[in-house]
Amino acid sequence: MNSNQPYETLDPEDWEKMRALAHQMVNDAIDYLESVSDRPVWQRVPTEIAQTFHAALPEKPSDPSEIYQEFLTNIFPYPMGNIHPRFWAWYMGNGTVMGALADLMASTMNSNMGGGNHSAAMVETQVTNWMKQVVEFPDDSSGLLVSGGSMANLVGITVARNVVAGFDVRKHGVQAIDKKLTVYASTEVHSSNQKAVELLGLGHDCFRKIGVCDDYTINLEQLNNAITEDTRLGCQPICVIASSGTVNTGAIDDLNRIADICSQHNIWFHVDGAIGATAMLSETVKPYLSGIERADSIAMDLHKWMHIPFEAGCVLVRDAKAHRDTFSLVPEYLEPATRGIASGPYWFSEYGLQLSRSFRALKIWMTIKEHGTEKLGRMISRNVEQAQYLGTLIEKSVHLQLIAPIGLDIVCYRYNPGAMEQEGLNKLNREILVELQEQGIAAPSYTTLNGVYCIRVAIANHRSRFEDFDVLAAETIRIGQSITN
């Protein structure tokens, strides 16, 4: 080793200069959020800026202030837009200021959440216990924070497969299956569930998609008949996936009736609650979620209607032993101890795929502590009211048409000037949607229901005001008329 060479570290060379930069970054972040409604919902990244992201891998250091200035110029002005009050695309929450600051503190601590005895692990345990209370799950059930609903669904369905398959799947693998293991959900189920079924080696041919009723909830008669017929043919039904809020229309399946069917056939009851499970906090919505507490597993997305900054999902499993048995693998280097850092009572690595996990629990913990569940529930109830308000605007307009019943907070509509064929209407509404986005007015998304292209408004937004929906309705008509005239 060359003793004349200065000792290197990745810490700042000038702590005071870094402190000043950090203060500027926090101030800029607060200003950015405070003034979000003054900016367009979305704007395209200019070509000349997009080209800067093709620069070669940096080999030499750069000044932190210069790096931050590049961020302010090339990145900060061009977000997806989901923090804006008129962002209603796909299904995303806005985040919270406290949650963003919590991410800073979590990254500062830089705790690995695989397990161990430290405060961050205790925070995650408390947060998962809080989620059990939200959906009225038993205290002795298990929970795990994950990246989002997709991973939560994968974990829940994996436990279902291993428990109900009838043999040791971990030892013998799916190659040992002597009959088809079948899983059931409506045609409206989120695609992450099909991905999970395929990744688990069951194959999408064994993923039975059941038809829906006029309100887009699963047809229970068809579901029961499909399970009965598969059993008669020698298949082994293992799981029904219910949706507490479908992604297209927000429909809530009849959870109590599905629980009864699963009990009757002795199969696993999983609820994809990525959209609606947290609505148990809303006195308006909670009655429609009756039966969720009977599930064997529940997937929750806390970065949706609880507005935790990305990523924040949760999976709950009623049978904690089954959950642990599905994932636990403890080599010597991960054995828990009775003393020291490795003495933690709950090793999260034994309940999911990841050993390296970020301290995402802190932003959930801080946000809930700051606002309380009653206020979070009121935000949910207000979004439901806003969906009904938008529906009223649509029904009163001679130019707008409601395409599906309003489920939870999702409104599907289109502009219809009359005297146009379906294909022409679909093309027209595609263009209206893009214009709404490109003009920075609003950011809905779209779906197609029974061949009808819809502008889809998913109102999981704590910043939206009722007047924002007046703007959406009026601008939809203005843009539609400007295209057709």
Tab-separated table of C-alpha atoms in Angstrom:
chain	number	residue	atom	x	y	z
A	1	MET	CA	0.000	0.000	0.000
A	2	ASN	CA	1.310	3.456	-0.913
A	3	SER	CA	1.484	5.385	2.365
A	4	ASN	CA	1.780	8.678	0.462
A	5	GLN	CA	-1.626	8.223	-1.161
A	6	PRO	CA	-4.438	9.915	0.816
A	7	TYR	CA	-6.969	7.624	2.480
A	8	GLU	CA	-10.191	7.556	0.466
A	9	THR	CA	-13.803	7.294	1.596
A	10	LEU	CA	-17.188	7.917	0.001
A	11	ASP	CA	-18.095	10.445	2.702
A	12	PRO	CA	-18.081	14.144	1.693
A	13	GLU	CA	-14.742	15.890	1.647
A	14	ASP	CA	-16.475	19.016	2.937
A	15	TRP	CA	-19.296	18.203	5.351
A	16	GLU	CA	-20.467	21.812	5.625
A	17	LYS	CA	-20.735	22.166	1.873
A	18	MET	CA	-22.753	18.939	1.738
A	19	ARG	CA	-24.939	20.183	4.591
A	20	ALA	CA	-25.729	23.355	2.640
A	21	LEU	CA	-26.551	21.317	-0.455
A	22	ALA	CA	-28.811	19.040	1.593
A	23	HIS	CA	-30.675	22.057	2.968
A	24	GLN	CA	-31.151	23.351	-0.572
A	25	MET	CA	-32.437	19.968	-1.746
A	26	VAL	CA	-34.993	19.767	1.065
A	27	ASN	CA	-36.151	23.329	0.416
A	28	ASP	CA	-36.460	22.637	-3.311
A	29	ALA	CA	-38.434	19.460	-2.573
A	30	ILE	CA	-40.902	21.282	-0.319
A	31	ASP	CA	-41.304	24.103	-2.864
A	32	TYR	CA	-41.848	21.520	-5.604
A	33	LEU	CA	-44.663	19.819	-3.694
A	34	GLU	CA	-46.243	23.040	-2.444
A	35	SER	CA	-46.524	24.426	-5.988
A	36	VAL	CA	-47.367	21.195	-7.798
A	37	SER	CA	-50.790	22.385	-8.992
A	38	ASP	CA	-49.172	25.364	-10.764
A	39	ARG	CA	-47.391	23.100	-13.236
A	40	PRO	CA	-48.686	20.898	-16.071
A	41	VAL	CA	-49.691	17.412	-14.975
A	42	TRP	CA	-47.220	15.911	-17.456
A	43	GLN	CA	-44.855	17.152	-20.129
A	44	ARG	CA	-42.686	15.279	-22.586
A	45	VAL	CA	-38.937	15.195	-22.009
A	46	PRO	CA	-37.408	17.333	-24.801
A	47	THR	CA	-35.275	15.449	-27.299
A	48	GLU	CA	-32.108	17.334	-26.403
A	49	ILE	CA	-32.526	16.423	-22.744
A	50	ALA	CA	-33.432	12.807	-23.481
A	51	GLN	CA	-30.157	12.511	-25.390
A	52	THR	CA	-28.165	13.376	-22.260
A	53	PHE	CA	-29.154	10.020	-20.783
A	54	HIS	CA	-27.020	8.290	-23.401
A	55	ALA	CA	-23.811	9.692	-21.918
A	56	ALA	CA	-21.040	7.227	-21.134
A	57	LEU	CA	-20.394	5.704	-17.708
A	58	PRO	CA	-18.684	8.309	-15.482
A	59	GLU	CA	-15.166	7.300	-14.444
A	60	LYS	CA	-14.085	10.479	-12.668
A	61	PRO	CA	-15.711	12.321	-9.750
A	62	SER	CA	-18.050	15.263	-10.228
A	63	ASP	CA	-18.913	18.064	-7.860
A	64	PRO	CA	-22.147	17.247	-5.931
A	65	SER	CA	-23.543	20.730	-6.603
A	66	GLU	CA	-23.055	20.276	-10.348
A	67	ILE	CA	-24.739	16.872	-10.207
A	68	TYR	CA	-27.685	18.396	-8.394
A	69	GLN	CA	-27.975	21.203	-10.935
A	70	GLU	CA	-28.093	18.613	-13.705
A	71	PHE	CA	-30.919	16.900	-11.815
A	72	LEU	CA	-32.823	20.197	-11.513
A	73	THR	CA	-32.486	20.815	-15.243
A	74	ASN	CA	-32.904	17.388	-16.802
A	75	ILE	CA	-34.947	15.291	-14.372
A	76	PHE	CA	-36.978	17.249	-11.827
A	77	PRO	CA	-39.213	19.100	-14.347
A	78	TYR	CA	-40.341	15.921	-16.139
A	79	PRO	CA	-42.028	13.546	-13.666
A	80	MET	CA	-44.711	10.980	-14.412
A	81	GLY	CA	-47.080	13.443	-12.773
A	82	ASN	CA	-48.700	11.282	-10.121
A	83	ILE	CA	-48.131	13.900	-7.417
A	84	HIS	CA	-50.395	16.351	-9.312
A	85	PRO	CA	-54.040	16.903	-8.265
A	86	ARG	CA	-55.302	16.015	-11.757
A	87	PHE	CA	-53.363	12.762	-12.142
A	88	TRP	CA	-55.852	9.873	-12.363
A	89	ALA	CA	-54.036	7.354	-14.573
A	90	TRP	CA	-53.600	3.658	-13.822
A	91	TYR	CA	-53.909	3.584	-10.022
A	92	MET	CA	-51.373	5.532	-7.979
A	93	GLY	CA	-51.348	7.591	-4.829
A	94	ASN	CA	-49.700	10.999	-4.450
A	95	GLY	CA	-47.218	10.269	-1.691
A	96	THR	CA	-46.861	12.464	1.396
A	97	VAL	CA	-44.281	15.019	2.426
A	98	MET	CA	-43.531	13.132	5.634
A	99	GLY	CA	-43.187	9.914	3.651
A	100	ALA	CA	-40.619	11.532	1.364
A	101	LEU	CA	-38.625	12.811	4.322
A	102	ALA	CA	-38.878	9.378	5.923
A	103	ASP	CA	-37.244	7.900	2.812
A	104	LEU	CA	-34.297	10.228	3.380
A	105	MET	CA	-33.954	9.097	6.980
A	106	ALA	CA	-34.414	5.427	6.065
A	107	SER	CA	-31.667	5.701	3.442
A	108	THR	CA	-29.482	7.465	5.987
A	109	MET	CA	-29.878	4.549	8.419
A	110	ASN	CA	-29.488	2.148	5.454
A	111	SER	CA	-30.811	-0.813	7.432
A	112	ASN	CA	-31.067	-4.212	5.800
A	113	MET	CA	-34.479	-5.602	6.672
A	114	GLY	CA	-33.752	-9.283	6.142
A	115	GLY	CA	-33.792	-9.759	9.898
A	116	GLY	CA	-31.807	-9.057	13.025
A	117	ASN	CA	-32.330	-7.199	16.260
A	118	HIS	CA	-32.578	-3.472	15.500
A	119	SER	CA	-35.160	-0.710	15.608
A	120	ALA	CA	-36.016	-0.821	11.895
A	121	ALA	CA	-37.130	-4.459	12.212
A	122	MET	CA	-39.358	-3.480	15.116
A	123	VAL	CA	-40.928	-0.720	13.017
A	124	GLU	CA	-41.771	-3.174	10.223
A	125	THR	CA	-43.290	-5.592	12.717
A	126	GLN	CA	-45.431	-2.803	14.126
A	127	VAL	CA	-46.517	-1.648	10.666
A	128	THR	CA	-47.572	-5.152	9.591
A	129	ASN	CA	-49.477	-5.501	12.849
A	130	TRP	CA	-51.245	-2.236	12.052
A	131	MET	CA	-52.214	-3.603	8.639
A	132	LYS	CA	-53.742	-6.642	10.326
A	133	GLN	CA	-55.883	-4.274	12.359
A	134	VAL	CA	-56.962	-2.408	9.222
A	135	VAL	CA	-58.409	-5.564	7.599
A	136	GLU	CA	-59.415	-7.189	10.919
A	137	PHE	CA	-56.989	-10.096	10.605
A	138	PRO	CA	-56.075	-12.168	13.699
A	139	ASP	CA	-53.104	-11.085	15.814
A	140	ASP	CA	-51.274	-14.374	15.248
A	141	SER	CA	-51.348	-14.063	11.448
A	142	SER	CA	-48.149	-13.089	9.631
A	143	GLY	CA	-47.255	-10.119	7.490
A	144	LEU	CA	-44.493	-8.874	5.224
A	145	LEU	CA	-43.820	-5.557	3.545
A	146	VAL	CA	-43.057	-5.968	-0.149
A	147	SER	CA	-42.592	-3.745	-3.176
A	148	GLY	CA	-46.270	-3.642	-4.139
A	149	GLY	CA	-49.390	-5.588	-5.022
A	150	SER	CA	-47.692	-7.743	-7.643
A	151	MET	CA	-45.188	-9.181	-5.170
A	152	ALA	CA	-47.877	-9.434	-2.482
A	153	ASN	CA	-50.043	-11.508	-4.817
A	154	LEU	CA	-47.088	-13.736	-5.702
A	155	VAL	CA	-46.355	-14.412	-2.028
A	156	GLY	CA	-49.975	-15.164	-1.181
A	157	ILE	CA	-50.561	-17.483	-4.127
A	158	THR	CA	-47.252	-19.260	-3.467
A	159	VAL	CA	-48.398	-20.108	0.054
A	160	ALA	CA	-51.734	-21.260	-1.368
A	161	ARG	CA	-50.011	-23.591	-3.823
A	162	ASN	CA	-47.749	-25.125	-1.205
A	163	VAL	CA	-50.518	-25.598	1.366
A	164	VAL	CA	-53.265	-26.989	-0.856
A	165	ALA	CA	-51.232	-28.976	-3.418
A	166	GLY	CA	-51.324	-32.098	-1.246
A	167	PHE	CA	-47.597	-32.892	-1.416
A	168	ASP	CA	-44.285	-31.278	-0.503
A	169	VAL	CA	-43.847	-28.813	-3.356
A	170	ARG	CA	-40.563	-27.463	-2.001
A	171	LYS	CA	-39.035	-30.936	-1.967
A	172	HIS	CA	-40.457	-32.445	-5.140
A	173	GLY	CA	-41.293	-29.381	-7.252
A	174	VAL	CA	-44.184	-28.916	-9.627
A	175	GLN	CA	-42.790	-31.790	-11.729
A	176	ALA	CA	-44.305	-34.141	-9.160
A	177	ILE	CA	-47.849	-32.939	-9.799
A	178	ASP	CA	-50.004	-35.817	-11.016
A	179	LYS	CA	-53.064	-33.631	-11.530
A	180	LYS	CA	-53.629	-30.072	-12.685
A	181	LEU	CA	-53.652	-27.483	-9.910
A	182	THR	CA	-56.228	-24.851	-10.860
A	183	VAL	CA	-56.641	-21.238	-9.748
A	184	TYR	CA	-59.759	-19.081	-10.242
A	185	ALA	CA	-60.402	-15.363	-10.666
A	186	SER	CA	-62.645	-13.102	-12.717
A	187	THR	CA	-61.813	-11.890	-16.208
A	188	GLU	CA	-61.280	-8.485	-14.553
A	189	VAL	CA	-58.470	-9.713	-12.264
A	190	HIS	CA	-55.182	-7.809	-12.297
A	191	SER	CA	-52.538	-9.249	-14.618
A	192	SER	CA	-50.044	-9.682	-11.760
A	193	ASN	CA	-52.048	-12.688	-10.619
A	194	GLN	CA	-51.637	-14.433	-13.975
A	195	LYS	CA	-47.914	-13.683	-13.843
A	196	ALA	CA	-47.789	-15.268	-10.390
A	197	VAL	CA	-49.606	-18.400	-11.561
A	198	GLU	CA	-47.230	-18.730	-14.505
A	199	LEU	CA	-44.108	-18.133	-12.405
A	200	LEU	CA	-45.255	-20.803	-9.963
A	201	GLY	CA	-45.153	-23.346	-12.778
A	202	LEU	CA	-48.908	-23.911	-12.909
A	203	GLY	CA	-49.356	-22.487	-16.393
A	204	HIS	CA	-51.950	-19.969	-17.513
A	205	ASP	CA	-54.048	-22.800	-18.982
A	206	CYS	CA	-54.814	-23.719	-15.372
A	207	PHE	CA	-55.755	-20.145	-14.497
A	208	ARG	CA	-59.520	-20.178	-14.888
A	209	LYS	CA	-60.863	-16.720	-15.693
A	210	ILE	CA	-64.524	-16.601	-14.772
A	211	GLY	CA	-67.021	-14.288	-16.451
A	212	VAL	CA	-68.422	-11.230	-14.732
A	213	CYS	CA	-71.865	-9.808	-14.086
A	214	ASP	CA	-73.135	-6.482	-15.392
A	215	ASP	CA	-71.418	-4.712	-12.485
A	216	TYR	CA	-68.094	-6.389	-13.393
A	217	THR	CA	-67.999	-8.566	-10.264
A	218	ILE	CA	-67.206	-12.255	-10.629
A	219	ASN	CA	-70.148	-14.478	-11.588
A	220	LEU	CA	-70.462	-16.700	-8.521
A	221	GLU	CA	-72.560	-19.363	-10.223
A	222	GLN	CA	-69.974	-19.745	-12.968
A	223	LEU	CA	-67.218	-19.851	-10.347
A	224	ASN	CA	-68.849	-22.620	-8.351
A	225	ASN	CA	-69.654	-24.604	-11.492
A	226	ALA	CA	-66.063	-24.298	-12.755
A	227	ILE	CA	-64.634	-25.585	-9.473
A	228	THR	CA	-67.105	-28.469	-9.406
A	229	GLU	CA	-66.416	-29.423	-13.018
A	230	ASP	CA	-62.626	-29.253	-12.614
A	231	THR	CA	-62.851	-31.495	-9.569
A	232	ARG	CA	-64.974	-33.990	-11.528
A	233	LEU	CA	-62.373	-34.019	-14.301
A	234	GLY	CA	-59.569	-34.859	-11.864
A	235	CYS	CA	-58.071	-31.383	-11.443
A	236	GLN	CA	-57.257	-30.034	-8.014
A	237	PRO	CA	-58.626	-26.535	-7.351
A	238	ILE	CA	-56.288	-24.766	-4.951
A	239	CYS	CA	-57.155	-21.060	-4.852
A	240	VAL	CA	-59.783	-18.439	-5.652
A	241	ILE	CA	-58.520	-14.881	-6.103
A	242	ALA	CA	-61.138	-12.272	-5.288
A	243	SER	CA	-60.760	-8.612	-6.252
A	244	SER	CA	-61.583	-5.943	-3.710
A	245	GLY	CA	-61.569	-3.300	-6.392
A	246	THR	CA	-60.885	-4.346	-9.979
A	247	VAL	CA	-58.363	-2.355	-11.953
A	248	ASN	CA	-60.744	-1.442	-14.801
A	249	THR	CA	-63.847	-0.313	-12.919
A	250	GLY	CA	-63.211	-0.676	-9.171
A	251	ALA	CA	-65.742	-3.490	-8.781
A	252	ILE	CA	-65.664	-5.393	-5.476
A	253	ASP	CA	-66.362	-9.112	-5.671
A	254	ASP	CA	-68.771	-10.590	-3.120
A	255	LEU	CA	-66.120	-11.559	-0.597
A	256	ASN	CA	-68.408	-13.350	1.841
A	257	ARG	CA	-69.930	-15.536	-0.867
A	258	ILE	CA	-66.479	-16.377	-2.232
A	259	ALA	CA	-65.313	-17.253	1.275
A	260	ASP	CA	-68.254	-19.639	1.545
A	261	ILE	CA	-67.390	-21.268	-1.791
A	262	CYS	CA	-63.754	-21.700	-0.777
A	263	SER	CA	-64.794	-23.226	2.547
A	264	GLN	CA	-67.181	-25.579	0.786
A	265	HIS	CA	-64.472	-26.829	-1.586
A	266	ASN	CA	-61.607	-26.623	0.942
A	267	ILE	CA	-59.471	-24.290	-1.161
A	268	TRP	CA	-57.458	-21.157	-0.424
A	269	PHE	CA	-59.161	-17.749	-0.431
A	270	HIS	CA	-56.809	-14.973	-1.577
A	271	VAL	CA	-57.922	-11.348	-1.879
A	272	ASP	CA	-56.169	-9.051	-4.303
A	273	GLY	CA	-56.770	-5.922	-2.266
A	274	ALA	CA	-54.182	-3.766	-3.989
A	275	ILE	CA	-56.842	-1.182	-4.795
A	276	GLY	CA	-59.524	-1.586	-2.163
A	277	ALA	CA	-58.212	-3.285	0.978
A	278	THR	CA	-57.027	-0.058	2.574
A	279	ALA	CA	-60.535	1.331	2.023
A	280	MET	CA	-61.441	-0.527	5.204
A	281	LEU	CA	-60.366	2.795	6.731
A	282	SER	CA	-63.323	4.518	5.046
A	283	GLU	CA	-66.675	4.325	6.785
A	284	THR	CA	-68.238	4.799	3.342
A	285	VAL	CA	-66.542	1.813	1.722
A	286	LYS	CA	-65.969	-0.592	4.620
A	287	PRO	CA	-69.433	-2.259	4.430
A	288	TYR	CA	-68.742	-3.274	0.813
A	289	LEU	CA	-65.575	-5.092	1.913
A	290	SER	CA	-67.356	-7.386	4.351
A	291	GLY	CA	-65.721	-10.822	4.216
A	292	ILE	CA	-62.168	-9.623	3.597
A	293	GLU	CA	-61.372	-10.641	7.163
A	294	ARG	CA	-62.183	-14.256	6.195
A	295	ALA	CA	-59.411	-14.456	3.580
A	296	ASP	CA	-56.458	-16.823	3.912
A	297	SER	CA	-54.188	-14.147	2.437
A	298	ILE	CA	-54.519	-10.524	1.379
A	299	ALA	CA	-52.408	-8.388	-0.936
A	300	MET	CA	-52.344	-4.681	-0.071
A	301	ASP	CA	-50.826	-1.735	-1.935
A	302	LEU	CA	-50.019	1.058	0.491
A	303	HIS	CA	-48.612	3.340	-2.215
A	304	LYS	CA	-52.077	3.553	-3.717
A	305	TRP	CA	-54.923	4.767	-1.520
A	306	MET	CA	-52.770	5.267	1.580
A	307	HIS	CA	-50.432	7.546	-0.408
A	308	ILE	CA	-47.173	6.097	0.855
A	309	PRO	CA	-44.330	7.019	-1.548
A	310	PHE	CA	-43.289	4.160	-3.835
A	311	GLU	CA	-42.582	1.327	-3.060
A	312	ALA	CA	-44.878	0.095	-0.309
A	313	GLY	CA	-46.927	-3.099	-0.438
A	314	CYS	CA	-47.963	-5.624	2.184
A	315	VAL	CA	-49.044	-9.246	2.217
A	316	LEU	CA	-50.899	-10.791	5.137
A	317	VAL	CA	-51.276	-14.559	5.656
A	318	ARG	CA	-53.692	-16.003	8.195
A	319	ASP	CA	-51.612	-19.141	8.835
A	320	ALA	CA	-48.228	-17.797	9.941
A	321	LYS	CA	-46.667	-21.262	10.070
A	322	ALA	CA	-47.716	-22.025	6.496
A	323	HIS	CA	-46.301	-18.680	5.422
A	324	ARG	CA	-42.953	-19.357	7.061
A	325	ASP	CA	-42.789	-22.965	5.878
A	326	THR	CA	-43.247	-21.767	2.286
A	327	PHE	CA	-40.180	-19.504	2.292
A	328	SER	CA	-37.947	-20.329	5.241
A	329	LEU	CA	-34.408	-21.423	4.410
A	330	VAL	CA	-31.873	-20.813	7.158
A	331	PRO	CA	-28.225	-21.482	6.330
A	332	GLU	CA	-25.692	-21.226	9.119
A	333	TYR	CA	-24.769	-17.655	8.262
A	334	LEU	CA	-28.389	-16.579	8.809
A	335	GLU	CA	-29.164	-18.520	11.960
A	336	PRO	CA	-30.881	-16.391	14.616
A	337	ALA	CA	-29.040	-16.022	17.905
A	338	THR	CA	-30.168	-15.465	21.467
A	339	ARG	CA	-27.937	-12.411	21.927
A	340	GLY	CA	-26.396	-9.704	19.743
A	341	ILE	CA	-27.498	-8.300	16.405
A	342	ALA	CA	-28.745	-11.686	15.140
A	343	SER	CA	-31.130	-12.161	18.071
A	344	GLY	CA	-34.163	-10.604	16.430
A	345	PRO	CA	-37.361	-12.587	16.969
A	346	TYR	CA	-38.753	-12.153	13.436
A	347	TRP	CA	-36.559	-12.723	10.389
A	348	PHE	CA	-38.381	-11.294	7.380
A	349	SER	CA	-36.169	-13.289	5.002
A	350	GLU	CA	-38.075	-16.384	6.160
A	351	TYR	CA	-41.400	-15.011	4.875
A	352	GLY	CA	-40.540	-13.921	1.345
A	353	LEU	CA	-38.054	-14.064	-1.506
A	354	GLN	CA	-35.742	-11.240	-0.462
A	355	LEU	CA	-32.916	-11.221	2.012
A	356	SER	CA	-31.770	-7.700	1.128
A	357	ARG	CA	-34.702	-5.410	1.801
A	358	SER	CA	-34.965	-1.644	2.266
A	359	PHE	CA	-36.392	0.091	5.314
A	360	ARG	CA	-39.678	0.949	3.553
A	361	ALA	CA	-41.580	0.567	6.833
A	362	LEU	CA	-40.407	3.965	8.092
A	363	LYS	CA	-42.355	6.043	5.554
A	364	ILE	CA	-45.487	4.023	6.337
A	365	TRP	CA	-44.944	4.408	10.075
A	366	MET	CA	-44.321	8.157	9.862
A	367	THR	CA	-47.248	8.840	7.511
A	368	ILE	CA	-49.721	6.919	9.673
A	369	LYS	CA	-48.394	8.545	12.829
A	370	GLU	CA	-48.645	12.020	11.273
A	371	HIS	CA	-52.182	11.765	9.883
A	372	GLY	CA	-53.890	8.914	11.737
A	373	THR	CA	-56.126	6.336	10.093
A	374	GLU	CA	-59.302	8.389	10.548
A	375	LYS	CA	-57.966	11.172	8.309
A	376	LEU	CA	-56.622	8.680	5.766
A	377	GLY	CA	-60.082	7.121	5.705
A	378	ARG	CA	-61.687	10.515	5.082
A	379	MET	CA	-59.386	11.044	2.086
A	380	ILE	CA	-60.612	7.732	0.671
A	381	SER	CA	-64.262	8.636	1.267
A	382	ARG	CA	-63.752	11.994	-0.467
A	383	ASN	CA	-62.324	10.294	-3.563
A	384	VAL	CA	-65.406	8.070	-3.694
A	385	GLU	CA	-67.599	11.187	-3.481
A	386	GLN	CA	-65.552	12.800	-6.245
A	387	ALA	CA	-66.079	9.772	-8.483
A	388	GLN	CA	-69.828	10.106	-7.989
A	389	TYR	CA	-69.574	13.849	-8.646
A	390	LEU	CA	-67.771	13.226	-11.943
A	391	GLY	CA	-70.394	10.634	-12.802
A	392	THR	CA	-73.094	13.256	-12.275
A	393	LEU	CA	-71.274	15.720	-14.545
A	394	ILE	CA	-71.077	13.054	-17.236
A	395	GLU	CA	-74.721	12.070	-16.973
A	396	LYS	CA	-75.827	15.722	-17.191
A	397	SER	CA	-73.811	16.319	-20.354
A	398	VAL	CA	-75.230	15.597	-23.782
A	399	HIS	CA	-71.678	15.058	-25.059
A	400	LEU	CA	-70.341	12.630	-22.426
A	401	GLN	CA	-71.350	9.035	-21.788
A	402	LEU	CA	-70.790	6.849	-18.716
A	403	ILE	CA	-69.679	3.399	-19.904
A	404	ALA	CA	-69.685	1.327	-16.696
A	405	PRO	CA	-71.124	1.489	-13.191
A	406	ILE	CA	-68.839	3.521	-10.944
A	407	GLY	CA	-66.962	1.171	-8.648
A	408	LEU	CA	-65.187	2.720	-5.680
A	409	ASP	CA	-63.269	5.650	-7.191
A	410	ILE	CA	-63.002	4.640	-10.863
A	411	VAL	CA	-65.049	6.312	-13.595
A	412	CYS	CA	-65.073	5.075	-17.199
A	413	TYR	CA	-66.571	7.451	-19.766
A	414	ARG	CA	-66.215	8.700	-23.315
A	415	TYR	CA	-66.979	11.709	-25.463
A	416	ASN	CA	-69.819	10.954	-27.877
A	417	PRO	CA	-70.968	13.695	-30.284
A	418	GLY	CA	-73.524	11.343	-31.825
A	419	ALA	CA	-73.842	9.940	-35.331
A	420	MET	CA	-70.530	8.055	-35.174
A	421	GLU	CA	-69.741	4.354	-35.498
A	422	GLN	CA	-67.989	2.482	-32.695
A	423	GLU	CA	-64.620	2.403	-34.432
A	424	GLY	CA	-64.718	6.137	-35.036
A	425	LEU	CA	-65.712	6.836	-31.436
A	426	ASN	CA	-62.871	4.681	-30.156
A	427	LYS	CA	-60.363	6.514	-32.341
A	428	LEU	CA	-61.755	9.895	-31.290
A	429	ASN	CA	-61.501	9.126	-27.571
A	430	ARG	CA	-57.965	7.817	-27.946
A	431	GLU	CA	-57.000	11.180	-29.371
A	432	ILE	CA	-58.869	13.080	-26.644
A	433	LEU	CA	-56.975	11.147	-23.967
A	434	VAL	CA	-53.597	11.914	-25.521
A	435	GLU	CA	-54.500	15.593	-25.910
A	436	LEU	CA	-55.531	15.818	-22.250
A	437	GLN	CA	-52.125	14.445	-21.314
A	438	GLU	CA	-49.971	16.310	-23.830
A	439	GLN	CA	-51.620	19.640	-23.088
A	440	GLY	CA	-50.829	19.073	-19.401
A	441	ILE	CA	-54.501	19.416	-18.419
A	442	ALA	CA	-55.119	16.047	-16.770
A	443	ALA	CA	-53.787	12.513	-16.816
A	444	PRO	CA	-56.481	9.846	-16.942
A	445	SER	CA	-55.695	6.493	-18.537
A	446	TYR	CA	-57.885	4.172	-20.592
A	447	THR	CA	-59.456	0.768	-20.842
A	448	THR	CA	-61.753	-1.071	-23.239
A	449	LEU	CA	-65.034	-2.527	-21.971
A	450	ASN	CA	-67.080	-4.722	-24.301
A	451	GLY	CA	-65.328	-3.196	-27.301
A	452	VAL	CA	-65.855	0.388	-26.102
A	453	TYR	CA	-62.718	2.482	-25.595
A	454	CYS	CA	-63.087	4.462	-22.372
A	455	ILE	CA	-61.304	7.330	-20.736
A	456	ARG	CA	-60.654	5.874	-17.276
A	457	VAL	CA	-60.372	8.138	-14.246
A	458	ALA	CA	-58.966	6.457	-11.104
A	459	ILE	CA	-59.279	9.007	-8.309
A	460	ALA	CA	-56.741	7.862	-5.722
A	461	ASN	CA	-55.597	11.406	-5.097
A	462	HIS	CA	-55.580	13.340	-1.836
A	463	ARG	CA	-54.842	16.601	-3.689
A	464	SER	CA	-57.813	16.470	-6.079
A	465	ARG	CA	-60.541	19.063	-5.560
A	466	PHE	CA	-64.101	18.841	-6.883
A	467	GLU	CA	-63.408	21.698	-9.299
A	468	ASP	CA	-60.671	19.591	-10.938
A	469	PHE	CA	-63.410	17.351	-12.297
A	470	ASP	CA	-65.286	20.344	-13.692
A	471	VAL	CA	-62.084	21.089	-15.617
A	472	LEU	CA	-61.809	17.484	-16.839
A	473	ALA	CA	-65.396	17.352	-18.114
A	474	ALA	CA	-65.203	20.753	-19.802
A	475	GLU	CA	-61.818	20.087	-21.405
A	476	THR	CA	-62.916	16.667	-22.671
A	477	ILE	CA	-65.794	18.358	-24.488
A	478	ARG	CA	-63.617	21.205	-25.773
A	479	ILE	CA	-60.977	18.870	-27.154
A	480	GLY	CA	-63.606	16.526	-28.614
A	481	GLN	CA	-65.318	19.409	-30.417
A	482	SER	CA	-62.005	20.790	-31.677
A	483	ILE	CA	-61.206	17.400	-33.247
A	484	THR	CA	-64.614	16.794	-34.824
A	485	ASN	CA	-65.276	20.350	-36.092
